[in-house]
PDB file of C-alpha atoms in Angstrom:
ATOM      1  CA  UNK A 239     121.517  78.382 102.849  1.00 55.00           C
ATOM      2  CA  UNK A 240     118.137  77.909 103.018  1.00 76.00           C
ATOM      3  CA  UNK A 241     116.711  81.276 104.200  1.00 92.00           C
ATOM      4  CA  UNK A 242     113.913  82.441 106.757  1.00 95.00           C
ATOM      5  CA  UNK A 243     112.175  79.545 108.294  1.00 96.00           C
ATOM      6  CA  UNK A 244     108.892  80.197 110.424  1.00 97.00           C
ATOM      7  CA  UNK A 245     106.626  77.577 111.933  1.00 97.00           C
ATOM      8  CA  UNK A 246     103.638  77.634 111.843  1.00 97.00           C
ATOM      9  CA  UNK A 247     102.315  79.145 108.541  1.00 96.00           C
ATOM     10  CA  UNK A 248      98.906  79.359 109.702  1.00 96.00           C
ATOM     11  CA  UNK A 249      97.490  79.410 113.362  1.00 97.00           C
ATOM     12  CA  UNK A 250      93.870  79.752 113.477  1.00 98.00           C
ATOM     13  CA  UNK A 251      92.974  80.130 117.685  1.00 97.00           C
ATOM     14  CA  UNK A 252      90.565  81.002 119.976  1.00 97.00           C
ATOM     15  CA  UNK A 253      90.187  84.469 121.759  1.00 97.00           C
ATOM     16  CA  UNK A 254      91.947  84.205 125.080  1.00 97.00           C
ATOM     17  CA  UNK A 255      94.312  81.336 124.239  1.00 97.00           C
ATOM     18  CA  UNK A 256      98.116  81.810 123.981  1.00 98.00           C
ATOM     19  CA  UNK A 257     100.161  80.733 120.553  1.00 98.00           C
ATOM     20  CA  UNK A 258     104.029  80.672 119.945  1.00 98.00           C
ATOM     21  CA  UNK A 259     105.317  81.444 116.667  1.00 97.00           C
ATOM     22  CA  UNK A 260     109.096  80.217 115.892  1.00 98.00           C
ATOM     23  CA  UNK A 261     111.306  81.904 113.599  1.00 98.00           C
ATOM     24  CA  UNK A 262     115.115  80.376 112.179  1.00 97.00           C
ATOM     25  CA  UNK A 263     117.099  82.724 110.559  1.00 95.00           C
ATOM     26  CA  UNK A 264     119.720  82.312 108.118  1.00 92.00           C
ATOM     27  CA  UNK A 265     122.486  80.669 110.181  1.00 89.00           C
ATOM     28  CA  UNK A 266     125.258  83.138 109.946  1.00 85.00           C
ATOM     29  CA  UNK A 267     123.150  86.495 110.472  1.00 90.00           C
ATOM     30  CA  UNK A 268     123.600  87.730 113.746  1.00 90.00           C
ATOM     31  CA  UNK A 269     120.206  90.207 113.452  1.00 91.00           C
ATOM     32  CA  UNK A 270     116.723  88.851 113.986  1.00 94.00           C
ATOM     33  CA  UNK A 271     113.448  90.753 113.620  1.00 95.00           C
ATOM     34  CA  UNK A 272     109.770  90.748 113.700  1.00 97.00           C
ATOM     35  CA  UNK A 273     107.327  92.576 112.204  1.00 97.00           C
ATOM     36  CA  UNK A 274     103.363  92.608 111.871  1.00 97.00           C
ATOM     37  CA  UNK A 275     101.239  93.222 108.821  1.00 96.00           C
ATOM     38  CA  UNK A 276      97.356  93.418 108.819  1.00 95.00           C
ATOM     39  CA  UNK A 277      95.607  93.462 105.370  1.00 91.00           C
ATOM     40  CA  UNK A 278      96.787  96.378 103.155  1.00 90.00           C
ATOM     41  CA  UNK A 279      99.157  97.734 105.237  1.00 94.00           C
ATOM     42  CA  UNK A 280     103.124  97.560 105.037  1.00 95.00           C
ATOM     43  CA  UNK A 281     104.651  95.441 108.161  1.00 96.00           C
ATOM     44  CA  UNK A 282     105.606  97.510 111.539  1.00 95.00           C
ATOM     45  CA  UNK A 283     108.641  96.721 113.037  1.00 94.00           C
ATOM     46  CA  UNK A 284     107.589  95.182 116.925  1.00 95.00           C
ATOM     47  CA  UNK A 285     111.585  94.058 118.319  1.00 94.00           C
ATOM     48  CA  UNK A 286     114.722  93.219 117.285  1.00 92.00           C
ATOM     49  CA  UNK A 287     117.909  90.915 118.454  1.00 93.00           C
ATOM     50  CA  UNK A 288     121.711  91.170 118.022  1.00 90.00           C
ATOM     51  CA  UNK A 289     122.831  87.710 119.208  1.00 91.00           C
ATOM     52  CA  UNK A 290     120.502  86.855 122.361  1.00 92.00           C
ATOM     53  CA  UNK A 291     120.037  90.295 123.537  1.00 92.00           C
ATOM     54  CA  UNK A 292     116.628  91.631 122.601  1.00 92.00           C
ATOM     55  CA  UNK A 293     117.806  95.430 122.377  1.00 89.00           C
ATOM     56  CA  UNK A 294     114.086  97.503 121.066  1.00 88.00           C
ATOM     57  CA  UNK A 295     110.987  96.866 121.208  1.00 90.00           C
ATOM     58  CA  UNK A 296     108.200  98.721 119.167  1.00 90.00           C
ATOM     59  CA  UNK A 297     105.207 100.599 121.897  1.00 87.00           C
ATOM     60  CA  UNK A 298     102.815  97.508 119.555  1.00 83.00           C
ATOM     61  CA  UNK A 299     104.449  95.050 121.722  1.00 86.00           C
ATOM     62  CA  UNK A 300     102.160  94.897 124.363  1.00 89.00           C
ATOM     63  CA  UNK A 301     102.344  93.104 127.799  1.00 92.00           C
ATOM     64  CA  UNK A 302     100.991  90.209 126.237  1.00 96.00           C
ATOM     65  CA  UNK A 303     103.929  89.712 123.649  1.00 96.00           C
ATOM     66  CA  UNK A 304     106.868  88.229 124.889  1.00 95.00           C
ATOM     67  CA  UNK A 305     110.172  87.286 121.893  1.00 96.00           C
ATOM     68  CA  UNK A 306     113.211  85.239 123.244  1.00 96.00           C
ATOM     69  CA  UNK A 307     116.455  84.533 121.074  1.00 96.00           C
ATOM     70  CA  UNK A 308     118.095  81.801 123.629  1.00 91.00           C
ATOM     71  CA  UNK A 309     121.909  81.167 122.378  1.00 86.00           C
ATOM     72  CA  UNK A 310     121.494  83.615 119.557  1.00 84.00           C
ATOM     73  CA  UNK A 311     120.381  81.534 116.874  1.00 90.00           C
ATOM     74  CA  UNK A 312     116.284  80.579 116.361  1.00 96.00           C
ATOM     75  CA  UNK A 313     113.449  82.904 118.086  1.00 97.00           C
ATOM     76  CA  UNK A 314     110.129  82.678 119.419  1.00 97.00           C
ATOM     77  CA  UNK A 315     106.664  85.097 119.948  1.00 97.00           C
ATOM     78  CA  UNK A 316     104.429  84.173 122.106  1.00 97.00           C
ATOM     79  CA  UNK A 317     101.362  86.045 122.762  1.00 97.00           C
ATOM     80  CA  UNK A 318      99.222  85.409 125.581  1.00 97.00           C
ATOM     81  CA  UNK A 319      95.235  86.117 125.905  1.00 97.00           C
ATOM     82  CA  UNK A 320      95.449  86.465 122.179  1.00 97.00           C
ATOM     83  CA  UNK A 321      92.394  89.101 121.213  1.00 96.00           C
ATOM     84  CA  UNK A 322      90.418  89.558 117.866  1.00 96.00           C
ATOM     85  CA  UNK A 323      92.887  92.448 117.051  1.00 95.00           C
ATOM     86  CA  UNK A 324      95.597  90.155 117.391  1.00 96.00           C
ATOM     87  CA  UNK A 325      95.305  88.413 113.628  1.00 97.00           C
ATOM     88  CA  UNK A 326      97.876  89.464 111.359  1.00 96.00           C
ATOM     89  CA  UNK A 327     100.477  88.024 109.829  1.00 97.00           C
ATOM     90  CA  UNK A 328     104.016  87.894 111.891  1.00 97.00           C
ATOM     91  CA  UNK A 329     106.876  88.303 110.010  1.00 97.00           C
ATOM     92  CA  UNK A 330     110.769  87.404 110.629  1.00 97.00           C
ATOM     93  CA  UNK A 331     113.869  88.730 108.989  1.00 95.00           C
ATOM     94  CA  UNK A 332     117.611  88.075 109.794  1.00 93.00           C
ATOM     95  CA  UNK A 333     120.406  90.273 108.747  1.00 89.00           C
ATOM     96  CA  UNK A 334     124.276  90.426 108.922  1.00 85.00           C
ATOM     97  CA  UNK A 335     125.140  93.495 110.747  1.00 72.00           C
ATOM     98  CA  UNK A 336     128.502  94.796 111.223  1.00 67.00           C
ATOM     99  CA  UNK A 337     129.350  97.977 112.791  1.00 57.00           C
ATOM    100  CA  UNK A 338     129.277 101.039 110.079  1.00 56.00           C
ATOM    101  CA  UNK A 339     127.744  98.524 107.680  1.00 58.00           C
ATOM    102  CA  UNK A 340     124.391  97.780 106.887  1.00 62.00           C
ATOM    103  CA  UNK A 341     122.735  94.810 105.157  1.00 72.00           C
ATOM    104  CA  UNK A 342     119.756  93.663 103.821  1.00 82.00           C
ATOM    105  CA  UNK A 343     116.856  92.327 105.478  1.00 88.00           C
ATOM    106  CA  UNK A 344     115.834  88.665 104.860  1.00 91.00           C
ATOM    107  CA  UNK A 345     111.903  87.804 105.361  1.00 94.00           C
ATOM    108  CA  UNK A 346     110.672  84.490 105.669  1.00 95.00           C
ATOM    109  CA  UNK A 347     107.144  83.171 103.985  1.00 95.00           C
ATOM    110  CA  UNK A 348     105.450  84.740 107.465  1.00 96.00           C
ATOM    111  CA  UNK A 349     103.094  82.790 109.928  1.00 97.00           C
ATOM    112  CA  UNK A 350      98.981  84.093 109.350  1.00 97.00           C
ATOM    113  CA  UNK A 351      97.187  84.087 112.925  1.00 98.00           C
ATOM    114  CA  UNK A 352      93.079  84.390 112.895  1.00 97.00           C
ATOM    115  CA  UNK A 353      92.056  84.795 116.260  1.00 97.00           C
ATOM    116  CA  UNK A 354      88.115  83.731 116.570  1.00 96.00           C
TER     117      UNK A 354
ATOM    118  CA  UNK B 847     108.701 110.060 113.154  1.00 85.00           C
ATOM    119  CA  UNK B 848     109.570 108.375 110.068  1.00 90.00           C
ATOM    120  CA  UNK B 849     106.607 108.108 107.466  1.00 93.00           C
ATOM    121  CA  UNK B 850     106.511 106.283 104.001  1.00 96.00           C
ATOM    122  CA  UNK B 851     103.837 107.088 101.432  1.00 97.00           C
ATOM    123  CA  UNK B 852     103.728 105.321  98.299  1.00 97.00           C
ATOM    124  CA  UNK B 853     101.659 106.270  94.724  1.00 93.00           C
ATOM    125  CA  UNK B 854      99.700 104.754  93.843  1.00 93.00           C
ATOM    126  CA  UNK B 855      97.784 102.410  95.905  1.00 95.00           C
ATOM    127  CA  UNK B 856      96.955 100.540  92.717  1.00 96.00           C
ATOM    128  CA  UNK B 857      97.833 100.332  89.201  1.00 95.00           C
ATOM    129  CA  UNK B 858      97.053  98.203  86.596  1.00 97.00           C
ATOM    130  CA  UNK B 859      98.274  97.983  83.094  1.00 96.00           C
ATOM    131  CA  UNK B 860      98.744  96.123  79.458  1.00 97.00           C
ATOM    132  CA  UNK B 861     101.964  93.690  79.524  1.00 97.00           C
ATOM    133  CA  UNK B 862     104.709  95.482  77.896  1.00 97.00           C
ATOM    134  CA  UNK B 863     103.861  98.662  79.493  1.00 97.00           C
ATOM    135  CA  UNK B 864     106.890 100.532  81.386  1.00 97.00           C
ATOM    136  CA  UNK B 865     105.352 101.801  84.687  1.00 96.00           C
ATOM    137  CA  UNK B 866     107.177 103.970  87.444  1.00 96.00           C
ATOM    138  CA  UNK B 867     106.299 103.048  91.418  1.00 97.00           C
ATOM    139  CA  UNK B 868     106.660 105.924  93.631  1.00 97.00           C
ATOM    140  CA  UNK B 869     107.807 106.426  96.950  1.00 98.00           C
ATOM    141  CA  UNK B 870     108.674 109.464  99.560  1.00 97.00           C
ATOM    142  CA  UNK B 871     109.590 109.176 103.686  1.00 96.00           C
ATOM    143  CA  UNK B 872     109.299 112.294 105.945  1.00 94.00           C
ATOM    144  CA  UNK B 873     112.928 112.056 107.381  1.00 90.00           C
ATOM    145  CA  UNK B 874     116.025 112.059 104.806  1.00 89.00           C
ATOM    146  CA  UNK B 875     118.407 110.660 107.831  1.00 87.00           C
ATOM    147  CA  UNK B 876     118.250 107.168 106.442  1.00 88.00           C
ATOM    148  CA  UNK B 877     121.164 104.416 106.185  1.00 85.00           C
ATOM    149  CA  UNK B 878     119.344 102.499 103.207  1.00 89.00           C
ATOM    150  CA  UNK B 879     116.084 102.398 100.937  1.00 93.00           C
ATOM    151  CA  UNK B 880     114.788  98.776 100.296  1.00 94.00           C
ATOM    152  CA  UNK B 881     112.234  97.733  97.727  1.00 97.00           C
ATOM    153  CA  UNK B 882     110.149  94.829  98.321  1.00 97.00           C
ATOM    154  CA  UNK B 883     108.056  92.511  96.115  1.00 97.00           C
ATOM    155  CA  UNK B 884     104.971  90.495  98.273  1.00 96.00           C
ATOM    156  CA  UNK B 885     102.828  87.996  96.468  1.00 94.00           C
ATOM    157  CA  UNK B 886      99.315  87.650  98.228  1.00 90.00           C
ATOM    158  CA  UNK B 887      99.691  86.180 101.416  1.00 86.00           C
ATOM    159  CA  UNK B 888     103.398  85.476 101.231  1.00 88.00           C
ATOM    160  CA  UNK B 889     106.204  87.060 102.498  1.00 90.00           C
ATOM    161  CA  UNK B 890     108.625  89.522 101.489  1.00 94.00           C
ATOM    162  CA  UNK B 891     111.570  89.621  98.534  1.00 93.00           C
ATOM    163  CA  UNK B 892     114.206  91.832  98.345  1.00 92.00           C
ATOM    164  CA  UNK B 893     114.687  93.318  95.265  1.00 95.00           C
ATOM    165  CA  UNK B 894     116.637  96.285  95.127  1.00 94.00           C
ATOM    166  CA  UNK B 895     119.026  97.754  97.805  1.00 91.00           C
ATOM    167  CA  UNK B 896     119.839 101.459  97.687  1.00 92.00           C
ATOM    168  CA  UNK B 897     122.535 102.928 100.566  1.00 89.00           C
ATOM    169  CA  UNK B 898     122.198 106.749 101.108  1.00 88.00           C
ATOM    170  CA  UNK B 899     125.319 107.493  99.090  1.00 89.00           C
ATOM    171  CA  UNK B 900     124.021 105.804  96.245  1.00 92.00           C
ATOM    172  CA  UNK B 901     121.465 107.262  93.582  1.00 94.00           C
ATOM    173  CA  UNK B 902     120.655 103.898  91.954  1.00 95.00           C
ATOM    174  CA  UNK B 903     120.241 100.516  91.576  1.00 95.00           C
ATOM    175  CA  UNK B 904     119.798  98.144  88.554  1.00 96.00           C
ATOM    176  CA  UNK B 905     118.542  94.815  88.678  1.00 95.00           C
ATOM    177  CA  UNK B 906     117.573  93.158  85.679  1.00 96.00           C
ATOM    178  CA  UNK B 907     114.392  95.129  84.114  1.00 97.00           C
ATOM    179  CA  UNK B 908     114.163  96.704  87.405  1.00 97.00           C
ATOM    180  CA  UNK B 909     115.613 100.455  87.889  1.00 97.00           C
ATOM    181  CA  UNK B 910     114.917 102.032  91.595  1.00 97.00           C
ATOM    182  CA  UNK B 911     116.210 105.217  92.163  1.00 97.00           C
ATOM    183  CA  UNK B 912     117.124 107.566  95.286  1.00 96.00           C
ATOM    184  CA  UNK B 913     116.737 111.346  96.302  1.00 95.00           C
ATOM    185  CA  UNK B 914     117.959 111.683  99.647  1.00 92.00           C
ATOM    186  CA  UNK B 915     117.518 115.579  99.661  1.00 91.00           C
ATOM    187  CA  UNK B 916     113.850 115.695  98.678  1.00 94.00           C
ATOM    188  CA  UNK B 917     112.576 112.689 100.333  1.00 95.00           C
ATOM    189  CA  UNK B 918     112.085 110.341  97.190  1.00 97.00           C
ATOM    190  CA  UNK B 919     112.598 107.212  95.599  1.00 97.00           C
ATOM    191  CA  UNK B 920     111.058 105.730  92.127  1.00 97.00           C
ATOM    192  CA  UNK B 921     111.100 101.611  91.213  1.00 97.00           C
ATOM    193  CA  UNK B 922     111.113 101.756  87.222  1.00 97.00           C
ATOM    194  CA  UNK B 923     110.362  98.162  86.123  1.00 97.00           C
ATOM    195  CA  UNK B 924     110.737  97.813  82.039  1.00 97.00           C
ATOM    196  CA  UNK B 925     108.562  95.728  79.591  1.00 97.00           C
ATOM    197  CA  UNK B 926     106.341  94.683  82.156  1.00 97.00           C
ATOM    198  CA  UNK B 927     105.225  91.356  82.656  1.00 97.00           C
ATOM    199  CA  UNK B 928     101.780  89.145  83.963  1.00 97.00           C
ATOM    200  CA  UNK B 929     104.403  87.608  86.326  1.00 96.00           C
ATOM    201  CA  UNK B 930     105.709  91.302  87.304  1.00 97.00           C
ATOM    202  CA  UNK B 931     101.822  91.518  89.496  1.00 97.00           C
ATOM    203  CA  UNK B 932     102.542  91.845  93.235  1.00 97.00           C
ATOM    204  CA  UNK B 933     102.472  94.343  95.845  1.00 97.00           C
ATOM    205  CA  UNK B 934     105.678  96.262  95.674  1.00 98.00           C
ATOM    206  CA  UNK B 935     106.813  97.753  99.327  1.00 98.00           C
ATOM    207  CA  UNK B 936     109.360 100.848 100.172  1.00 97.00           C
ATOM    208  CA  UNK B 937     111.231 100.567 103.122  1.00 96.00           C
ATOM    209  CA  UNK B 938     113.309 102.790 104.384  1.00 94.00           C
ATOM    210  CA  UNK B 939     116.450 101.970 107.159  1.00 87.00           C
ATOM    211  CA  UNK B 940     116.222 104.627 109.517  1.00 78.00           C
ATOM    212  CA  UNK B 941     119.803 105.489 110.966  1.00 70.00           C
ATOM    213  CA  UNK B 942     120.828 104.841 114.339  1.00 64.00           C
ATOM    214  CA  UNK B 943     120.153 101.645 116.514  1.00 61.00           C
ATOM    215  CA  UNK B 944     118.039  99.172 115.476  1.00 66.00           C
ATOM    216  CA  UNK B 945     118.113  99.787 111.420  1.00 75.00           C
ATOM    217  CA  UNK B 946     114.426  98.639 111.814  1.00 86.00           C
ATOM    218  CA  UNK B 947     112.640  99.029 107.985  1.00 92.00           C
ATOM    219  CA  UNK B 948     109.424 101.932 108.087  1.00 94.00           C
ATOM    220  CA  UNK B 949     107.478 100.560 105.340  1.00 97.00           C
ATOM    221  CA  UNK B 950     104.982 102.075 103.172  1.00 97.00           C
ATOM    222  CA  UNK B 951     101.583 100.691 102.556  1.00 97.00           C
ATOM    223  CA  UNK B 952     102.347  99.338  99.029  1.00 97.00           C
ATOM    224  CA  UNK B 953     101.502  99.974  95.352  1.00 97.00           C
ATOM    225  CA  UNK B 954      99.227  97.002  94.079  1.00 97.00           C
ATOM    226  CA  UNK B 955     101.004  96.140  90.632  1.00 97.00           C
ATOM    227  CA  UNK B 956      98.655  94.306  87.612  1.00 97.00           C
ATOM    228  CA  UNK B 957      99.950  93.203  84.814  1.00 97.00           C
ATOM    229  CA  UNK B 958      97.334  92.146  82.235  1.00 96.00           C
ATOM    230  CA  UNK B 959      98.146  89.917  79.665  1.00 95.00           C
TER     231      UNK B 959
END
């Protein structure tokens, strides 16, 4: 078990261009997340997977945000016409979730975006 | 809506010291109550898991405790340490649905040798 993977670490880009953030959970956890955090502030949830269905999304994921879980098992974030308020650090977490139960959350190290 | 608020922002104190984080959400209908530990620019460790039946946890020199009723939840870490220095983050698992975390803001933990 290696834990939360996510690739890149660091994305520096310009205004306007599009990035794509991948995340692997821990193989057997059925639950993905994302979250973002800017400087001092706790991460906000943005959406969430059970297997490959993408079942919330968070009123910060904007048009230009777009998450994908093909075949259940590694995701990816894309945002398009990435903007100045865009940089923050995006952060993935995988869980085991079984009805009536409830498990912790599992972060990886996070992937840092600057937008210029 | 859910809200987290924790106290203090900041604190800073002598190694040794036992220190109490603090933590409250606006909405007792919770499933859990996570603490988190975040090193700068890192992500997130787990370090204590509390479920709404529960009152507390113990993890080593860690101690985090739960109030349901009144909203609450204290981290108690013991003989602190220069290693102990982090941000420490409350989360609380709202009930229903997604089980996404509402996260406070963070207390910024020194430890000074």
């Amino acid at each position: 078990d290696t834990g939360v993977s996510q690739n890149p670490r660091h994305k520096i880009t310009k205004r306007g261009q599009n990035v794509t953030f991948r995340c692997d959970p821990i193989s057997e956890h059925n639950r993905l997340y994302w979250y973002r955090q800017t400087l001092g502030q706790g991460p906000e949830f943005l959406t969430y997977f059970q297997n490959e269905a993408q079942l919330e999304k968070s009123r910060l994921l904007s048009d230009r945000f777009s998450a994908e879980r093909p075949k259940g098992s590694f995701s990816t974030l894309e945002i398009q016409r990435t903007e100045q308020g865009d940089s923050a650090m995006y952060l993935c977490a995988s869980s085991s979730w079984m009805s009536f139960s409830t498990d912790t959350q599992y972060f990886g190290p996070g992937t840092r975006l600057t937008v210029l | 809506k859910q809200e987290v608020t924790q106290i203090p922002a900041a604190l800073s104190v002598p190694e040794g010291e036992n220190l109490v984080l603090n933590c409250s959400f606006t909405d007792s209908a919770i499933y859990n109550l996570q603490w988190f530990r975040q090193d700068p620019g890192k992500g997130l460790t787990s370090l204590l898991l509390i479920q709404s039946s529960q009152r507390e946890q113990t993890s080593g020199r860690l101690n985090a405790s739960l109030d349901k009723s009144s909203g609450r939840s204290t981290l108690y870490i013991a003989a602190s340490q220069p290693g102990d220095s982090a941000t420490y983050l409350c989360a609380v698992n709202a009930q229903g649905g997604s089980e996404k975390l509402v996260f406070g803001k963070g207390t910024k933990l020194t430890v000074n040798p």
